[in-house]
Amino acid sequence: MTASFIPPKRILMGPGPSDVPQRVLEAMARPTIGHLDPAFVTLMEEIKAMLRMAFKTENALTFPVSAPGSAGMEMCFVNLVEPGDKVIVCRNGVFGGRMLENVKRTGGVPVMVDDAWGAPVSPDKVREAFKANPDAKVLAFVHAETSTGAQSDAATLAKIAQEYGALTIMDCVTSLGGTPIHLDAWGIDAAYSGSQKCLSCTPGLSPVSFSQKAIDKIQSRKTAVQSWFLDLNLVLGYWQSAGKRTYHHTAPINPMYGLHEALVILEEEGLENAWARHRAMREKLKAGLEALGLKYVVEESARLPQLNSVYVPEGVDDAAVRAKLLADFNLEIGAGLGDMAGKIWRIGLMGYSAKQENVDYCLNALKACLK
Ligand SMILES: *Cc1c(COP(=O)(O)O)cnc(C)c1O
């Protein structure tokens, strides 16, 4: 007989998932109800309102996709890109590369703006790309590149897209709840995030938000959206139509309880206070990492508070240190991805993980492992 699975108790300070507060886990253990139950509809409406608070938007079409952040990404591309549409894709890490894959699969024509891994997206290069391709329909960029810890200037990038009449798709999987986002003030048309990073819920839900301009584009498509599950025209009947909801798919009921609780916690703390906490914890972590002689990958001006990438010191075995952190300290930190594999560590301070005791614990554990 197979025994029940009891996970080890870890401290999560990698690129996500982050530590999940007990309150969220307890919310998820409440009794399952039907997905068309009036009580569940109330929960959905509250989640939508709290997500608008977190995204700083009035967008009516703001809800969690029943799947991880990657599905939110795909929902933005399959709905907003039609075959033949030119899309300017900014790539300064892993996730920009995934945006390119999405554009290709939707039949869009990608125009790449490449920046070095660890650097923010260059607005000058984006402007040049629009000058050379004034017919581009969409600009896509990652606000917070989790593979490197670099933050790009979303307000400036979105403004350039608006000058050329293009829609903007923004990946804010790692920024939502951790670092300032102003969807409406910046004029972002489509944004997607994830439940397991700075919101500190369990993985598997992807908050998204679409502007009226994005909805107009979707409703005037000449071709059907290639994905049935992610077609917003169909999902809308479930998430949008108050009163007469129709069956589209069975929502993951208990994870929604968890997301609701995570957003209640965010509301209680205050969004601005949560941003300030991430910054304050970053300052403390940074001081400790530098005292250990570790060097940051990203320039100070573009550093994300919630994802600190530092170079693995010369002569230190990356994998051995991470294995020891996990085995002896139950502490997870992130490894480098792609070109940065083996060269950097990514230390997350996301959501509930961004607290003094985690900072101290991580610094002490690293100190012991680097001796
Ligand atoms: C984590 C992450 C994703 C993917 O989210 P999943 O929930 O793992 O699918 C996309 N973009 C960025 C920037 C991320 O950090």
Short mmCIF file of C-alpha atoms and ligand atoms in Angstrom, two decimals:
data_model
loop_
_atom_site.label_atom_id
_atom_site.label_comp_id
_atom_site.label_asym_id
_atom_site.label_seq_id
_atom_site.Cartn_x
_atom_site.Cartn_y
_atom_site.Cartn_z
CA MET A 1 0.00 0.00 0.00
CA THR A 2 1.24 3.44 -0.85
CA ALA A 3 1.34 5.79 2.12
CA SER A 4 -0.09 9.29 2.11
CA PHE A 5 2.31 11.89 0.82
CA ILE A 6 3.75 14.15 3.50
CA PRO A 7 5.86 16.91 1.95
CA PRO A 8 9.02 18.06 3.71
CA LYS A 9 8.74 21.45 5.38
CA ARG A 10 10.73 23.87 3.24
CA ILE A 11 11.49 27.55 3.23
CA LEU A 12 10.94 28.75 -0.32
CA MET A 13 13.29 31.52 -1.41
CA GLY A 14 13.64 30.73 -5.07
CA PRO A 15 11.89 32.07 -8.18
CA GLY A 16 8.50 30.73 -7.05
CA PRO A 17 6.52 29.15 -5.60
CA SER A 18 6.98 31.26 -2.47
CA ASP A 19 6.02 30.27 1.08
CA VAL A 20 2.25 29.89 1.40
CA PRO A 21 0.75 31.28 4.63
CA GLN A 22 -1.20 28.87 6.81
CA ARG A 23 -4.32 31.02 6.34
CA VAL A 24 -4.25 30.32 2.59
CA LEU A 25 -3.73 26.58 3.12
CA GLU A 26 -6.60 26.50 5.59
CA ALA A 27 -8.88 28.37 3.21
CA MET A 28 -8.14 25.71 0.59
CA ALA A 29 -9.19 22.92 2.97
CA ARG A 30 -12.77 24.27 3.24
CA PRO A 31 -15.57 22.18 1.72
CA THR A 32 -15.81 22.08 -2.05
CA ILE A 33 -19.00 23.57 -3.53
CA GLY A 34 -20.34 23.59 -7.08
CA HIS A 35 -18.83 26.00 -9.60
CA LEU A 36 -22.23 27.48 -10.45
CA ASP A 37 -23.33 27.72 -6.80
CA PRO A 38 -24.44 31.29 -5.99
CA ALA A 39 -21.90 31.32 -3.14
CA PHE A 40 -19.12 30.52 -5.59
CA VAL A 41 -20.32 33.30 -7.90
CA THR A 42 -19.97 35.72 -4.98
CA LEU A 43 -16.43 34.46 -4.39
CA MET A 44 -15.60 34.99 -8.08
CA GLU A 45 -16.85 38.57 -7.97
CA GLU A 46 -14.76 39.31 -4.88
CA ILE A 47 -11.66 37.80 -6.48
CA LYS A 48 -12.20 39.95 -9.58
CA ALA A 49 -12.55 43.12 -7.47
CA MET A 50 -9.44 42.36 -5.43
CA LEU A 51 -7.41 41.57 -8.57
CA ARG A 52 -8.41 44.99 -9.96
CA MET A 53 -7.01 46.48 -6.75
CA ALA A 54 -3.74 44.56 -7.18
CA PHE A 55 -3.35 45.40 -10.89
CA LYS A 56 -4.48 49.03 -10.30
CA THR A 57 -7.07 48.81 -13.04
CA GLU A 58 -10.75 49.40 -13.68
CA ASN A 59 -10.75 46.73 -16.42
CA ALA A 60 -14.00 44.77 -16.16
CA LEU A 61 -12.27 41.79 -17.78
CA THR A 62 -9.95 40.90 -14.89
CA PHE A 63 -10.04 37.32 -13.56
CA PRO A 64 -7.87 34.27 -12.80
CA VAL A 65 -7.34 31.75 -15.60
CA SER A 66 -7.75 28.19 -14.28
CA ALA A 67 -4.14 27.26 -15.06
CA PRO A 68 -0.60 28.47 -14.29
CA GLY A 69 1.07 31.69 -15.46
CA SER A 70 2.14 30.08 -18.73
CA ALA A 71 -1.53 29.65 -19.65
CA GLY A 72 -2.19 33.32 -18.89
CA MET A 73 0.67 34.13 -21.26
CA GLU A 74 -0.82 31.91 -23.93
CA MET A 75 -4.29 33.40 -23.43
CA CYS A 76 -2.92 36.88 -24.19
CA PHE A 77 -1.15 35.77 -27.37
CA VAL A 78 -3.78 33.46 -28.86
CA ASN A 79 -6.49 36.08 -28.42
CA LEU A 80 -4.58 39.23 -29.45
CA VAL A 81 -2.43 37.89 -32.29
CA GLU A 82 -3.91 36.81 -35.61
CA PRO A 83 -1.97 35.08 -38.39
CA GLY A 84 0.15 37.70 -40.18
CA ASP A 85 0.10 40.23 -37.29
CA LYS A 86 3.49 41.76 -36.60
CA VAL A 87 4.48 41.54 -32.93
CA ILE A 88 7.50 43.29 -31.42
CA VAL A 89 8.86 40.91 -28.79
CA CYS A 90 11.37 42.10 -26.20
CA ARG A 91 13.73 39.36 -25.05
CA ASN A 92 16.14 39.88 -22.13
CA GLY A 93 15.78 36.47 -20.49
CA VAL A 94 13.92 33.17 -20.57
CA PHE A 95 10.38 34.49 -20.53
CA GLY A 96 10.80 36.85 -23.50
CA GLY A 97 11.93 33.74 -25.39
CA ARG A 98 8.66 32.03 -24.47
CA MET A 99 6.75 35.02 -25.81
CA LEU A 100 8.51 34.46 -29.13
CA GLU A 101 7.37 30.81 -29.13
CA ASN A 102 3.80 31.97 -28.55
CA VAL A 103 3.92 34.46 -31.41
CA LYS A 104 5.26 31.81 -33.79
CA ARG A 105 2.54 29.34 -32.86
CA THR A 106 -0.24 31.86 -33.38
CA GLY A 107 1.05 32.58 -36.90
CA GLY A 108 2.19 36.08 -35.94
CA VAL A 109 5.30 37.67 -37.43
CA PRO A 110 7.82 38.31 -34.64
CA VAL A 111 10.17 41.29 -34.66
CA MET A 112 12.76 40.71 -31.95
CA VAL A 113 14.28 43.36 -29.67
CA ASP A 114 17.12 41.62 -27.87
CA ASP A 115 18.90 42.84 -24.77
CA ALA A 116 21.56 41.14 -22.70
CA TRP A 117 20.39 38.80 -19.96
CA GLY A 118 20.45 40.83 -16.75
CA ALA A 119 19.78 44.14 -18.54
CA PRO A 120 16.34 45.79 -18.71
CA VAL A 121 14.58 46.14 -22.08
CA SER A 122 16.00 49.15 -23.94
CA PRO A 123 13.26 51.69 -24.81
CA ASP A 124 15.53 53.11 -27.53
CA LYS A 125 15.69 49.73 -29.27
CA VAL A 126 11.91 49.37 -29.00
CA ARG A 127 11.46 52.79 -30.59
CA GLU A 128 13.82 51.81 -33.42
CA ALA A 129 11.85 48.59 -33.94
CA PHE A 130 8.59 50.56 -34.24
CA LYS A 131 10.23 53.05 -36.64
CA ALA A 132 11.28 50.16 -38.85
CA ASN A 133 7.92 48.37 -38.37
CA PRO A 134 5.21 51.03 -37.92
CA ASP A 135 2.63 48.40 -38.88
CA ALA A 136 3.39 46.30 -35.77
CA LYS A 137 0.13 45.44 -34.01
CA VAL A 138 1.44 44.40 -30.60
CA LEU A 139 4.37 45.09 -28.27
CA ALA A 140 5.15 42.26 -25.82
CA PHE A 141 7.57 42.51 -22.91
CA VAL A 142 8.31 41.03 -19.49
CA HIS A 143 8.03 43.56 -16.66
CA ALA A 144 9.98 41.48 -14.13
CA GLU A 145 12.36 38.94 -15.73
CA THR A 146 12.51 36.18 -13.15
CA SER A 147 15.37 34.44 -14.96
CA THR A 148 17.71 37.35 -14.23
CA GLY A 149 16.07 39.68 -11.68
CA ALA A 150 15.88 42.65 -14.08
CA GLN A 151 12.95 45.07 -14.10
CA SER A 152 12.01 46.96 -17.25
CA ASP A 153 10.41 50.40 -17.50
CA ALA A 154 6.86 49.35 -18.34
CA ALA A 155 5.44 52.90 -18.40
CA THR A 156 7.92 54.05 -21.06
CA LEU A 157 7.59 50.90 -23.16
CA ALA A 158 3.78 51.08 -23.15
CA LYS A 159 3.91 54.76 -24.15
CA ILE A 160 6.02 53.97 -27.22
CA ALA A 161 3.53 51.28 -28.27
CA GLN A 162 0.67 53.77 -27.88
CA GLU A 163 2.46 56.30 -30.11
CA TYR A 164 2.36 53.67 -32.85
CA GLY A 165 -1.20 52.54 -32.11
CA ALA A 166 -0.06 49.07 -31.00
CA LEU A 167 -1.52 47.00 -28.18
CA THR A 168 0.70 46.04 -25.26
CA ILE A 169 1.04 42.59 -23.67
CA MET A 170 2.89 42.64 -20.33
CA ASP A 171 4.16 39.66 -18.34
CA CYS A 172 3.82 40.62 -14.68
CA VAL A 173 3.96 37.11 -13.21
CA THR A 174 6.69 38.06 -10.75
CA SER A 175 5.79 41.72 -10.27
CA LEU A 176 2.12 41.52 -9.19
CA GLY A 177 1.92 42.26 -5.47
CA GLY A 178 5.69 42.75 -5.10
CA THR A 179 6.59 45.83 -7.08
CA PRO A 180 4.50 48.75 -8.43
CA ILE A 181 2.13 47.98 -11.30
CA HIS A 182 -0.27 50.61 -12.67
CA LEU A 183 -2.09 48.92 -15.55
CA ASP A 184 -4.45 51.80 -16.31
CA ALA A 185 -2.00 54.68 -15.76
CA TRP A 186 0.52 52.93 -18.01
CA GLY A 187 -2.11 51.95 -20.59
CA ILE A 188 -1.33 48.23 -20.69
CA ASP A 189 -3.87 46.30 -22.82
CA ALA A 190 -3.23 42.74 -21.66
CA ALA A 191 -1.43 41.56 -18.55
CA TYR A 192 -0.95 38.13 -17.04
CA SER A 193 0.43 37.02 -13.70
CA GLY A 194 0.69 33.96 -11.45
CA SER A 195 -0.69 32.99 -8.07
CA GLN A 196 2.53 31.53 -6.63
CA LYS A 197 4.99 34.40 -6.69
CA CYS A 198 4.36 37.65 -4.79
CA LEU A 199 0.72 36.73 -4.06
CA SER A 200 1.94 33.69 -2.08
CA CYS A 201 -0.91 31.41 -3.08
CA THR A 202 -0.33 27.89 -4.36
CA PRO A 203 0.67 27.53 -8.05
CA GLY A 204 -1.93 26.91 -10.72
CA LEU A 205 -3.90 30.14 -11.25
CA SER A 206 -3.09 33.01 -13.57
CA PRO A 207 -4.67 36.42 -12.91
CA VAL A 208 -5.18 38.28 -16.21
CA SER A 209 -6.60 41.66 -17.20
CA PHE A 210 -7.67 43.05 -20.58
CA SER A 211 -8.45 46.64 -21.62
CA GLN A 212 -11.44 47.66 -23.75
CA LYS A 213 -9.04 48.12 -26.69
CA ALA A 214 -7.92 44.52 -26.30
CA ILE A 215 -11.53 43.32 -26.18
CA ASP A 216 -12.34 45.34 -29.33
CA LYS A 217 -9.45 43.61 -31.11
CA ILE A 218 -10.61 40.17 -29.96
CA GLN A 219 -14.19 40.84 -31.05
CA SER A 220 -13.09 42.04 -34.48
CA ARG A 221 -10.84 39.04 -35.24
CA LYS A 222 -11.25 37.59 -38.72
CA THR A 223 -10.09 34.16 -37.60
CA ALA A 224 -11.21 31.98 -34.71
CA VAL A 225 -8.89 31.79 -31.69
CA GLN A 226 -6.82 28.61 -32.20
CA SER A 227 -7.31 27.43 -28.62
CA TRP A 228 -10.77 26.41 -27.49
CA PHE A 229 -9.97 26.49 -23.76
CA LEU A 230 -8.29 29.91 -23.85
CA ASP A 231 -10.71 31.63 -26.26
CA LEU A 232 -11.82 34.70 -24.30
CA ASN A 233 -15.08 34.92 -26.24
CA LEU A 234 -16.08 31.63 -24.63
CA VAL A 235 -14.51 32.13 -21.19
CA LEU A 236 -16.42 35.41 -20.89
CA GLY A 237 -19.73 33.60 -20.65
CA TYR A 238 -18.46 32.04 -17.43
CA TRP A 239 -16.48 34.82 -15.78
CA GLN A 240 -18.25 37.91 -17.02
CA SER A 241 -21.99 37.50 -17.38
CA ALA A 242 -23.34 38.26 -13.92
CA GLY A 243 -26.61 36.44 -13.25
CA LYS A 244 -26.64 33.94 -16.09
CA ARG A 245 -23.33 32.14 -16.02
CA THR A 246 -22.91 29.26 -18.40
CA TYR A 247 -20.74 26.21 -18.09
CA HIS A 248 -17.35 26.54 -19.77
CA HIS A 249 -15.08 24.42 -17.57
CA THR A 250 -15.17 23.39 -13.93
CA ALA A 251 -13.23 26.04 -12.04
CA PRO A 252 -10.63 24.76 -9.54
CA ILE A 253 -12.85 25.58 -6.57
CA ASN A 254 -10.46 25.12 -3.64
CA PRO A 255 -7.48 26.88 -5.24
CA MET A 256 -9.88 29.81 -5.78
CA TYR A 257 -10.54 29.84 -2.01
CA GLY A 258 -6.77 30.07 -1.61
CA LEU A 259 -6.40 32.93 -4.08
CA HIS A 260 -9.27 34.76 -2.39
CA GLU A 261 -7.55 34.45 0.99
CA ALA A 262 -4.18 35.53 -0.43
CA LEU A 263 -5.85 38.65 -1.86
CA VAL A 264 -7.66 39.34 1.44
CA ILE A 265 -4.24 39.23 3.14
CA LEU A 266 -2.87 41.65 0.52
CA GLU A 267 -5.83 43.98 1.04
CA GLU A 268 -5.34 43.89 4.82
CA GLU A 269 -1.65 44.80 4.48
CA GLY A 270 -2.29 47.38 1.77
CA LEU A 271 -0.79 47.08 -1.70
CA GLU A 272 1.64 50.00 -1.24
CA ASN A 273 2.75 48.57 2.11
CA ALA A 274 3.43 45.21 0.45
CA TRP A 275 5.59 46.92 -2.18
CA ALA A 276 7.47 48.78 0.59
CA ARG A 277 8.01 45.55 2.54
CA HIS A 278 9.56 43.86 -0.50
CA ARG A 279 11.93 46.83 -0.91
CA ALA A 280 12.85 46.92 2.78
CA MET A 281 13.59 43.18 2.92
CA ARG A 282 15.63 43.48 -0.27
CA GLU A 283 17.82 46.15 1.37
CA LYS A 284 18.53 43.84 4.29
CA LEU A 285 19.22 40.85 2.08
CA LYS A 286 21.45 42.90 -0.19
CA ALA A 287 23.56 44.15 2.72
CA GLY A 288 24.04 40.58 3.94
CA LEU A 289 24.82 39.13 0.50
CA GLU A 290 27.40 41.84 -0.16
CA ALA A 291 28.95 41.22 3.27
CA LEU A 292 29.40 37.60 2.14
CA GLY A 293 31.25 38.92 -0.91
CA LEU A 294 28.48 38.03 -3.38
CA LYS A 295 28.05 40.26 -6.45
CA TYR A 296 24.71 41.15 -8.02
CA VAL A 297 24.07 40.33 -11.70
CA VAL A 298 21.76 43.29 -12.41
CA GLU A 299 22.65 47.00 -12.21
CA GLU A 300 21.23 48.64 -9.07
CA SER A 301 18.80 50.84 -11.06
CA ALA A 302 17.03 47.84 -12.66
CA ARG A 303 17.07 45.39 -9.75
CA LEU A 304 13.88 43.69 -8.69
CA PRO A 305 13.42 43.56 -4.92
CA GLN A 306 11.70 40.17 -5.09
CA LEU A 307 14.33 38.36 -7.15
CA ASN A 308 17.99 38.78 -6.26
CA SER A 309 20.41 37.17 -8.64
CA VAL A 310 24.04 36.95 -7.61
CA TYR A 311 27.05 35.29 -9.22
CA VAL A 312 28.21 31.96 -7.80
CA PRO A 313 31.67 32.79 -6.41
CA GLU A 314 34.74 31.52 -8.23
CA GLY A 315 35.62 27.95 -7.23
CA VAL A 316 32.27 27.26 -5.54
CA ASP A 317 30.16 24.33 -6.74
CA ASP A 318 26.69 25.74 -7.50
CA ALA A 319 24.78 22.45 -7.34
CA ALA A 320 26.56 21.27 -4.17
CA VAL A 321 25.69 24.44 -2.30
CA ARG A 322 22.04 24.32 -3.34
CA ALA A 323 21.85 20.62 -2.41
CA LYS A 324 23.32 21.37 1.03
CA LEU A 325 20.93 24.30 1.57
CA LEU A 326 18.03 21.97 0.85
CA ALA A 327 19.30 18.95 2.81
CA ASP A 328 20.69 20.73 5.90
CA PHE A 329 18.54 23.87 6.04
CA ASN A 330 15.35 22.93 4.17
CA LEU A 331 15.97 26.10 2.17
CA GLU A 332 15.26 26.36 -1.53
CA ILE A 333 16.96 29.00 -3.64
CA GLY A 334 16.92 29.14 -7.43
CA ALA A 335 19.56 28.06 -9.93
CA GLY A 336 20.46 29.93 -13.10
CA LEU A 337 18.47 29.18 -16.25
CA GLY A 338 19.70 28.85 -19.84
CA ASP A 339 22.98 30.70 -20.41
CA MET A 340 23.18 31.44 -16.69
CA ALA A 341 22.93 27.83 -15.50
CA GLY A 342 25.70 27.11 -12.99
CA LYS A 343 26.74 30.75 -12.92
CA ILE A 344 24.15 32.46 -10.75
CA TRP A 345 21.84 31.93 -7.80
CA ARG A 346 18.39 33.46 -7.73
CA ILE A 347 17.20 34.33 -4.25
CA GLY A 348 13.52 35.13 -4.06
CA LEU A 349 11.85 37.45 -1.59
CA MET A 350 8.34 36.95 -2.83
CA GLY A 351 5.15 37.60 -0.91
CA TYR A 352 5.07 35.80 2.44
CA SER A 353 8.74 34.84 1.97
CA ALA A 354 9.74 38.53 2.11
CA LYS A 355 10.18 38.74 5.86
CA GLN A 356 13.01 39.40 8.30
CA GLU A 357 13.27 35.85 9.64
CA ASN A 358 13.67 34.46 6.12
CA VAL A 359 16.34 37.03 5.27
CA ASP A 360 18.32 36.16 8.42
CA TYR A 361 17.84 32.42 7.92
CA CYS A 362 18.97 32.54 4.30
CA LEU A 363 22.06 34.63 5.06
CA ASN A 364 23.11 32.34 7.92
CA ALA A 365 22.56 29.22 5.83
CA LEU A 366 24.52 30.64 2.89
CA LYS A 367 27.33 31.66 5.23
CA ALA A 368 27.55 28.12 6.60
CA CYS A 369 27.53 26.58 3.12
CA LEU A 370 30.13 28.94 1.69
CA LYS A 371 32.64 28.25 4.49
C1 LIG B 1 6.97 31.97 -13.26
C2 LIG B 1 6.89 32.82 -14.49
C3 LIG B 1 6.09 32.48 -15.59
C4 LIG B 1 5.35 31.17 -15.71
O1 LIG B 1 4.45 30.95 -14.71
P1 LIG B 1 4.01 29.42 -14.41
O2 LIG B 1 3.01 29.58 -13.31
O3 LIG B 1 5.26 28.71 -13.99
O4 LIG B 1 3.45 28.86 -15.65
C5 LIG B 1 6.01 33.38 -16.64
N1 LIG B 1 6.69 34.54 -16.63
C6 LIG B 1 7.48 34.89 -15.60
C7 LIG B 1 8.21 36.19 -15.64
C8 LIG B 1 7.61 34.05 -14.51
O5 LIG B 1 8.39 34.39 -13.48
#
